[in-house]
Coordinates of C-alpha atoms in Angstrom, one line a residue:
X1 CA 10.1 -54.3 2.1
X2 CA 7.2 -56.6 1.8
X3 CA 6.7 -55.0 -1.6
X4 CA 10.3 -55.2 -2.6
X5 CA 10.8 -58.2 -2.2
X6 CA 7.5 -58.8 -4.3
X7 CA 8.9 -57.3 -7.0
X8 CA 12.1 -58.9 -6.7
X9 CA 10.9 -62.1 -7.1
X10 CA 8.3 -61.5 -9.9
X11 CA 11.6 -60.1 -12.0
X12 CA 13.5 -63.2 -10.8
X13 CA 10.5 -65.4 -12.2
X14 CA 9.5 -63.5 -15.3
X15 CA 12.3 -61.7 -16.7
X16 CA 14.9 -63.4 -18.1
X17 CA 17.9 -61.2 -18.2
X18 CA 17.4 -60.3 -14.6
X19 CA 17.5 -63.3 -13.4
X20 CA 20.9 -63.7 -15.3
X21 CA 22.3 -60.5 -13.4
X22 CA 21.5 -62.0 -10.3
X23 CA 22.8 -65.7 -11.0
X24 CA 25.9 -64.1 -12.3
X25 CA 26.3 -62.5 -8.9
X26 CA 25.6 -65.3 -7.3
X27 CA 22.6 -64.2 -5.6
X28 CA 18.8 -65.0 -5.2
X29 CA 15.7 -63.4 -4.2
X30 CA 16.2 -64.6 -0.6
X31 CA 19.2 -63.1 -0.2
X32 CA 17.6 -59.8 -0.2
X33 CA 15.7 -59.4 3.4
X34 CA 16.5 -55.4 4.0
X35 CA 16.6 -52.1 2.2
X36 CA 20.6 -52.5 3.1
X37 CA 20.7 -55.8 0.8
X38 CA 19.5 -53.9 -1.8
X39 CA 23.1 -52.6 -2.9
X40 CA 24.1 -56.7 -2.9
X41 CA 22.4 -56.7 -6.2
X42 CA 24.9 -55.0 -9.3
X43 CA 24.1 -52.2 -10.8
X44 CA 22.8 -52.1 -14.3
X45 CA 24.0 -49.2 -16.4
X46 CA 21.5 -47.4 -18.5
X47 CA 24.8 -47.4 -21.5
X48 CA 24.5 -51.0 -21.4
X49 CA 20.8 -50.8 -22.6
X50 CA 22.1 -50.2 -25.9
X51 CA 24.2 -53.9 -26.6
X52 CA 22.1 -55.9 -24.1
X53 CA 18.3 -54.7 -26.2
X54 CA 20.5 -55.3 -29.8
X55 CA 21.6 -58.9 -28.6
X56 CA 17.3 -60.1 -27.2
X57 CA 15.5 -57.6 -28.8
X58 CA 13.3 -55.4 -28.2
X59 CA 14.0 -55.1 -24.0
X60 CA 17.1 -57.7 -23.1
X61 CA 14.9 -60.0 -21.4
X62 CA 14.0 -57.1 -19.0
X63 CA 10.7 -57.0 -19.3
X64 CA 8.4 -59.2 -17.6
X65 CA 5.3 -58.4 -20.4
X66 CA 5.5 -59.5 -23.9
X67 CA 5.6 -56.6 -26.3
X68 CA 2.3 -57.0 -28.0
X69 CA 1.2 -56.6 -24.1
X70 CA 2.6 -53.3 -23.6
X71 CA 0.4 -49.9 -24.6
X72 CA 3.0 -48.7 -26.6
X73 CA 6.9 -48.8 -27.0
X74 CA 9.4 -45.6 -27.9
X75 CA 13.1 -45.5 -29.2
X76 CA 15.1 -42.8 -27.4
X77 CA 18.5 -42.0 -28.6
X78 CA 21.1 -45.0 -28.2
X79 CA 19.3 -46.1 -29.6
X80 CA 17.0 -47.9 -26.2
X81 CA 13.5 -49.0 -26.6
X82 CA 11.4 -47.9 -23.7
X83 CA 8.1 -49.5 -22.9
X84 CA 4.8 -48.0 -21.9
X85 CA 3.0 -51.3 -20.4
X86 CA -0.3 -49.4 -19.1
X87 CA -2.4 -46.8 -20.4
X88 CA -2.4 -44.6 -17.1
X89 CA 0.1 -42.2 -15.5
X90 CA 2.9 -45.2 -16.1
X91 CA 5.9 -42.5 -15.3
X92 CA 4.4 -40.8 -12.1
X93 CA 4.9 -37.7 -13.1
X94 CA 1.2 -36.4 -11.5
X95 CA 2.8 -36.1 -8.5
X96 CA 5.2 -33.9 -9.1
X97 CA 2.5 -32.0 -11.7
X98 CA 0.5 -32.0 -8.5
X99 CA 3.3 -30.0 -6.1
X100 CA 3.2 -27.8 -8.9
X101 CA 0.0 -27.1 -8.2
X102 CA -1.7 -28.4 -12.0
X103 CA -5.0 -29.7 -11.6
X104 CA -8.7 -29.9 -12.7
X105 CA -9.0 -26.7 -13.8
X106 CA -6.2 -25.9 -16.1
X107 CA -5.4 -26.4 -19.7
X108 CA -1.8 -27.3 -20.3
X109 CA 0.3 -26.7 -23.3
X110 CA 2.5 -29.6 -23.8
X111 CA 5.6 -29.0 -25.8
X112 CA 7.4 -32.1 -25.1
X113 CA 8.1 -34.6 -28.3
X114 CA 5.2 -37.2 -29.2
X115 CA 7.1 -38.6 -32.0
X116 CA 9.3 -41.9 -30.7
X117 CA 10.4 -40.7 -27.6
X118 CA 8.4 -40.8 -24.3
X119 CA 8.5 -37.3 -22.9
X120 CA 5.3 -36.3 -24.7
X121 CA 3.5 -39.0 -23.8
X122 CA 4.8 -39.5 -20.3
X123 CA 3.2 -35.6 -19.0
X124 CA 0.3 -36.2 -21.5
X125 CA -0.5 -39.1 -19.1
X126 CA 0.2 -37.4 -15.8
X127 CA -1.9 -34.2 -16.7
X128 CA -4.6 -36.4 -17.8
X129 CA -4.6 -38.3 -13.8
X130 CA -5.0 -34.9 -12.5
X131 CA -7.9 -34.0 -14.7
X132 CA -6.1 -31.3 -16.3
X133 CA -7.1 -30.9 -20.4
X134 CA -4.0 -30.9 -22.5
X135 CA -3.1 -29.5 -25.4
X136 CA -0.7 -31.8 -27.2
X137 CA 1.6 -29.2 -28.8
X138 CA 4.9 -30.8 -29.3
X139 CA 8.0 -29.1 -30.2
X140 CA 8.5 -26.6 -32.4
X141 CA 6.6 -23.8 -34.1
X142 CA 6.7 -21.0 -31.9
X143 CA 4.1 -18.7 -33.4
X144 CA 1.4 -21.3 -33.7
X145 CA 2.4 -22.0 -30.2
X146 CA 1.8 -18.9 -28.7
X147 CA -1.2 -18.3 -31.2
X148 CA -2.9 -21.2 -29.3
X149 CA -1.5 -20.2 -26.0
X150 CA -3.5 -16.6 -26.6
X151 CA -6.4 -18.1 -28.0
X152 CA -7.4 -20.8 -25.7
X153 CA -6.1 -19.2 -22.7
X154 CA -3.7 -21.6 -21.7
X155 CA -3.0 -21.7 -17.8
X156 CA 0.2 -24.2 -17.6
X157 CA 3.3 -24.7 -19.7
X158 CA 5.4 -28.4 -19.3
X159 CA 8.4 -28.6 -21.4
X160 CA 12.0 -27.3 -21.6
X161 CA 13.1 -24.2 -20.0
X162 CA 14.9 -22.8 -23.3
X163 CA 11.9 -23.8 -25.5
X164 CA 9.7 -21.2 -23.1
X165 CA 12.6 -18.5 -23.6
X166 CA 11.6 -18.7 -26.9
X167 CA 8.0 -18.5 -26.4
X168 CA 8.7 -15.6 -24.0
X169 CA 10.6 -14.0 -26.6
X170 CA 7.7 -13.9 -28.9
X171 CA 5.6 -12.6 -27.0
X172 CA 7.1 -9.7 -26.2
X173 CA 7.7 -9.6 -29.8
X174 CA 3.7 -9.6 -30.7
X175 CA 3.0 -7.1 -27.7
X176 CA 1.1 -9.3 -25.6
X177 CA 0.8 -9.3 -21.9
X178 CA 1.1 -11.8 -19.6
X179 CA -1.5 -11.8 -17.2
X180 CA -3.7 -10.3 -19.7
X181 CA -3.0 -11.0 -23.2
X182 CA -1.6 -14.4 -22.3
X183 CA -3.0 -16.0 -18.8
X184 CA -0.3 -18.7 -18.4
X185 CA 0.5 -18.6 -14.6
X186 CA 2.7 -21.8 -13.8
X187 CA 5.5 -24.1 -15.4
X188 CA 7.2 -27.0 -15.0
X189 CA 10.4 -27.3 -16.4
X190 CA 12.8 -30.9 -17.2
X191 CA 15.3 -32.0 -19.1
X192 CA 17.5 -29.0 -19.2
X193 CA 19.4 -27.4 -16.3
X194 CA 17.2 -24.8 -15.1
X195 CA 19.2 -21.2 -15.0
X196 CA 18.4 -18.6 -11.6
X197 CA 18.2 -16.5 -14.5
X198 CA 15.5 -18.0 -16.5
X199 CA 13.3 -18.7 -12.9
X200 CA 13.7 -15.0 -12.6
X201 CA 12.4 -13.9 -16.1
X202 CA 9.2 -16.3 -15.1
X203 CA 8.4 -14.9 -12.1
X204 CA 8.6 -11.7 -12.9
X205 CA 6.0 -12.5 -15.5
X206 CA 3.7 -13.8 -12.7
X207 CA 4.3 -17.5 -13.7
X208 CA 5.0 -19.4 -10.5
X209 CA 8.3 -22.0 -11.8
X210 CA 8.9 -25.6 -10.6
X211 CA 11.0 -28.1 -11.7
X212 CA 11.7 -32.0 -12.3
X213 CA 14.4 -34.9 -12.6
X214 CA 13.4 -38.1 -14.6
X215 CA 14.3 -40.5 -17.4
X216 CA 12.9 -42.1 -20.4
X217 CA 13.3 -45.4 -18.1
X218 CA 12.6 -45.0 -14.8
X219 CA 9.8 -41.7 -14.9
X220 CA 9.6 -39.7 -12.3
X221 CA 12.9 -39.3 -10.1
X222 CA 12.8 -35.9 -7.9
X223 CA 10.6 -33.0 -8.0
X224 CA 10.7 -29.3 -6.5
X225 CA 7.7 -28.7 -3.9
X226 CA 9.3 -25.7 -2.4
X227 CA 9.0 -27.3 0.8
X228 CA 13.2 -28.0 1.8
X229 CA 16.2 -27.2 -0.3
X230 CA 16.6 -29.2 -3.6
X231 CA 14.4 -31.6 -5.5
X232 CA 12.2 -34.3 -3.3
X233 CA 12.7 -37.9 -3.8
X234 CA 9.5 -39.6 -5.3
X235 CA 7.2 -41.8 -3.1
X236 CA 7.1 -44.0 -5.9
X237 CA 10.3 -45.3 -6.2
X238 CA 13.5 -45.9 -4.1
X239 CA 16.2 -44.0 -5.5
X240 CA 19.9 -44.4 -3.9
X241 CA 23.2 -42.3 -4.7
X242 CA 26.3 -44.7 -5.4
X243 CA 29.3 -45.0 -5.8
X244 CA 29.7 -45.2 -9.6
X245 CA 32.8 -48.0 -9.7
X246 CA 31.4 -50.3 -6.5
X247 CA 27.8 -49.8 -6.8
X248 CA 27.9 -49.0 -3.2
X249 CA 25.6 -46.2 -1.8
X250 CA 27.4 -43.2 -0.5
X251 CA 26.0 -41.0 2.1
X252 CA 28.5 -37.8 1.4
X253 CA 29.5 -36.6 -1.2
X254 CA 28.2 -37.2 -5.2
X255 CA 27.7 -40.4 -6.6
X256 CA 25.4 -42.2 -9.1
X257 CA 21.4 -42.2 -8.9
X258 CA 20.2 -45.7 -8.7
X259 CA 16.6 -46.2 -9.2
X260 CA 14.8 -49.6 -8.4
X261 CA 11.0 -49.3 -9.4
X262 CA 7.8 -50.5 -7.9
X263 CA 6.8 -51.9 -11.4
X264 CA 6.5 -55.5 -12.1
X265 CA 5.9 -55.2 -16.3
X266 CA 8.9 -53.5 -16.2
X267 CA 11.2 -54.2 -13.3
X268 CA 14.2 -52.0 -13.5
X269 CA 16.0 -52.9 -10.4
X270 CA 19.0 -51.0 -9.3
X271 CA 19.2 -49.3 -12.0
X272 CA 22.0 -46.7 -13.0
X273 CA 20.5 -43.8 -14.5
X274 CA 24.7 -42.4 -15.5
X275 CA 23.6 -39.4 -13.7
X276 CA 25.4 -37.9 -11.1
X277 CA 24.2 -36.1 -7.8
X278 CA 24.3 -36.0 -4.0
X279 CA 22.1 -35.7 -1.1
X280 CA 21.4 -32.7 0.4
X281 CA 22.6 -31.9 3.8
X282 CA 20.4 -32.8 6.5
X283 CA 18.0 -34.4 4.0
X284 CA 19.8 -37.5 3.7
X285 CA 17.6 -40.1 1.8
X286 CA 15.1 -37.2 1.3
X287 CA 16.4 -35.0 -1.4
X288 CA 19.1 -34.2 -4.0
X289 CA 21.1 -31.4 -5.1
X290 CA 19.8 -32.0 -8.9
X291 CA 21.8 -33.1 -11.6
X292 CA 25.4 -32.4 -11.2
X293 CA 26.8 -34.2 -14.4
X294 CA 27.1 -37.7 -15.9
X295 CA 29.0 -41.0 -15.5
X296 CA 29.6 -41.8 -19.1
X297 CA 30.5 -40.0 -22.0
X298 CA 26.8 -38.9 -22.6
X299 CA 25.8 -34.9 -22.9
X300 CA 22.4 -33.3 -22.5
X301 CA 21.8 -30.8 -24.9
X302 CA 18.4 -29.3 -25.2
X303 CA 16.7 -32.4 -23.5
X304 CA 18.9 -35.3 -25.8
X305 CA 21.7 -37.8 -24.8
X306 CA 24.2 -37.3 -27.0
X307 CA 26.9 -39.5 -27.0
X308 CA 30.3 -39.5 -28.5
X309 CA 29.8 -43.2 -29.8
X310 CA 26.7 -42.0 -31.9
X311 CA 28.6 -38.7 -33.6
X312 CA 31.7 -40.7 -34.4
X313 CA 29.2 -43.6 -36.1
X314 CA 27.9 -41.1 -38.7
X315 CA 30.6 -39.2 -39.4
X316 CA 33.1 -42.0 -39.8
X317 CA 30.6 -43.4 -42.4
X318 CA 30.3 -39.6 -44.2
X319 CA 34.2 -39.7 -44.2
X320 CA 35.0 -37.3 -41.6
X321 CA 37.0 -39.3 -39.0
X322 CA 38.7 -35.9 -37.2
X323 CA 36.0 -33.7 -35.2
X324 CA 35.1 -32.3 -32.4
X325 CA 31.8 -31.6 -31.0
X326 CA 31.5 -28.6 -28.3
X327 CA 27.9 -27.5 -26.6
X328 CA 27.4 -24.4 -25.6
X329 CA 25.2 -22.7 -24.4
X330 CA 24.1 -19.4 -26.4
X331 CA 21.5 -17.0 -24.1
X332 CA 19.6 -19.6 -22.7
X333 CA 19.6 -21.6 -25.6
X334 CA 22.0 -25.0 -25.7
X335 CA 23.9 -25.0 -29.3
X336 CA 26.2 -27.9 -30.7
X337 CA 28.7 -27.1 -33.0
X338 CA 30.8 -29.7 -34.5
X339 CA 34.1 -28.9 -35.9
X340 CA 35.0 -30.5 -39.2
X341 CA 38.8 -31.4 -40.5
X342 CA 38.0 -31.4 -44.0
X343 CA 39.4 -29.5 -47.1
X344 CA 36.1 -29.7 -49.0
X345 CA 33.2 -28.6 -48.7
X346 CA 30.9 -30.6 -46.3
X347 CA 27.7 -32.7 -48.1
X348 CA 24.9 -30.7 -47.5
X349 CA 22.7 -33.5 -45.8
X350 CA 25.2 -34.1 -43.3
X351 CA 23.4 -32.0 -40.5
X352 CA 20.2 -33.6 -41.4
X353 CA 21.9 -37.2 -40.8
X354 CA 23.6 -36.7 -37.9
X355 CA 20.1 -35.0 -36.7
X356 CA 18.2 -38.1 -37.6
X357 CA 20.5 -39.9 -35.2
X358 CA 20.7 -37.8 -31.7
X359 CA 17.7 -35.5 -32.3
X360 CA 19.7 -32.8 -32.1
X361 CA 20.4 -30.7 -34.9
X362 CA 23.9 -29.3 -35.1
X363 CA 25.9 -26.5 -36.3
X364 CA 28.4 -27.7 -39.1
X365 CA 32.3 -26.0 -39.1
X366 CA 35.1 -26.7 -40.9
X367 CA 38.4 -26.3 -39.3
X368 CA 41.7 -25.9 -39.9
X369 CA 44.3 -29.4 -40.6
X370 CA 45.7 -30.0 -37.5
X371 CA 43.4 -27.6 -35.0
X372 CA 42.3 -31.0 -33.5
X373 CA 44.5 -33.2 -32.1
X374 CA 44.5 -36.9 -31.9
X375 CA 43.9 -36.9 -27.5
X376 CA 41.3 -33.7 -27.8
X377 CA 37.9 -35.3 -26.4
X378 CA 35.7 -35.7 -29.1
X379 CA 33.0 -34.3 -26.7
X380 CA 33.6 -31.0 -25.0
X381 CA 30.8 -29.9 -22.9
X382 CA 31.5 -25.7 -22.6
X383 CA 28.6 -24.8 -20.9
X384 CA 29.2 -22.5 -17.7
X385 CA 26.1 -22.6 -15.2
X386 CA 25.5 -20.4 -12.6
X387 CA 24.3 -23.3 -10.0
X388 CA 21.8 -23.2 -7.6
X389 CA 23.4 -23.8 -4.0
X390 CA 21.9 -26.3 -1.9

């Protein structure tokens, strides 16, 4: 508490636009004596990031650091600026790279993005506290990947569960053997929904499989250590599940997770990731049943927020007002297809726009006058899961 309140107080000093949350509510630093108090502060929504960075750029008066302070800064889709304010493991990943069992010895083939967003930097960072050497691979590319996976004898794989299907696919496409050819032997897996299916296929390849729950804000959230059902609640944060409408934690049943961090260049304080998920049974305050859906209007497809708001921006300038996007997902493999109401052809740089915008590149179709209707979701998330009970 002693350190909460720390950190409380720092924000309420330092950062501008915290301070405004709380005098808006009427409260002050003082007010906050217990972990129960915590919940007196409101909760601030990761889709208000968006307007409140556009109207005190770069952070809304979040951060307590002035930019030219911070190591570096990234733009994730929203578009939300993300601060790095120190060199070292900032996100805390290493200790859920460390449950996984990456350490001194192994050489790690990062496939997460290094270009804007944080993901690449955020395990680069966490390998690097563990000792582990890291190949910065990004995304992409999958025969120089695996080339480079053969040739320097890679032991550990972090990125997205359907970029490895992909990788796996290749390699039984070249012949080689895992174990021999290839000596990978462990993975951990975020971003994406993690399929039985897809655990299976590793582990049957000798690769022991772990994953992770985090955000482009707030870092490490949960992590599988194979120790108790579900994903374990970092020590490095306090993370509650809410009621998304009262900001009120809820003990049953699923509900928002609200992270407050430790971190005083930074301090996101009750903040409301738009994810959705619920303790698990008899682990109350110690473990959550992973991520069970969103808040808002925003989709994850293959590791990206894609949000309604964003699709309807660049289309409505290209002159296609009537869509519908749908995500799929097609053998392991997410896929966005965005259906078009449009009698000509559409421009070819469309895709590459819309692209530029979500990170996502999309299937184009044109459809049919009239096959959309005016109250048809703009959004439709199709994707059937086979989820882990727990």
């Amino acid at each position: 508490m002693e350190k909460l309140k720390e950190v409380i107080q720092h924000a309420y000093d330092n950062a501008q636009g915290f301070k405004s949350q709380l005098d808006d509510a009427h409260i002050s630093p003082s007010d906050i004596l217990t972990l129960k108090d915590l919940q007196k502060i409101p909760v601030l929504k990761k889709d208000r990031l968006p307007e409140l960075q556009s109207a005190d750029q770069p952070f809304g008066s979040l951060a307590a650091v002035k930019p030219n302070e911070m190591a570096r800064i990234f733009m994730s889709p929203g578009p939300i600026y993300d601060p790095q304010t120190t060199e070292k493991d900032f996100w805390r990943f290493s200790e859920a790279l460390r449950a996984a069992g990456f350490n001194s010895n192994d050489i790690v083939q990062n496939t997460f993005s290094y270009h804007l967003s944080p993901a690449g930097f955020m395990f680069d960072s966490a390998l690097r506290e563990l000792g582990a050497t890291v190949i910065p691979a990004g995304t992409g590319n999958r025969e120089l990947q695996i080339q480079i996976m053969k040739d320097i004898r890679v032991t550990g794989y972090v990125g997205t569960p359907s970029f490895f299907n992909l990788l796996l696919a290749a390699l039984e496409e070249k012949g080689w053997k895992m174990g021999n050819d290839v000596v990978l032997n462990k993975a951990f897996f975020t971003a994406e929904m993690l399929t039985e299916q897809m655990r299976k296929r590793c582990e049957d390849n000798g690769i022991s499989v772990y994953e992770g729950y985090g955000t482009a804000d707030c870092g490490c959230i949960a992590f599988e250590d194979k120790q108790g059902p579900g994903l374990r609640i970092t020590d490095s944060a306090i993370v509650q599940i809410c009621d998304p409408q009262t900001g009120w934690e809820v003990s049953d049943g699923e509900g928002e997770v609200v992270v407050t961090l430790f971190d005083k260049s930074y301090p996101l304080i009750r903040f409301g990731t738009g994810d959705l998920s619920r303790w698990v049974k008899g682990y109350e305050g110690k473990r959550i049943a992973g991520v069970l859906g969103r808040v808002s209007d925003g989709v994850k497809v293959k590791g990206m927020f894609v949000r309604e708001k964003q699709l309807a921006q660049v289309l409505n300038e290209a002159g296609y007002s009537i869509f519908q996007a749908v995500v799929t997902n097609e053998n392991g493999q997410d896929q966005l297809t965005i259906f078009i109401e449009s009698e000509e052809v559409v421009e070819s740089e469309l895709s590459a726009k819309i692209q530029d915008v979500i990170r996502v590149k999309p299937i184009l179709e044109l459809t049919a006058a009239g096959s959309i209707k005016k109250d048809d979701k703009k959004l439709v998330d199709n994707r059937n899961y086979e989820l882990k009970k727990v």
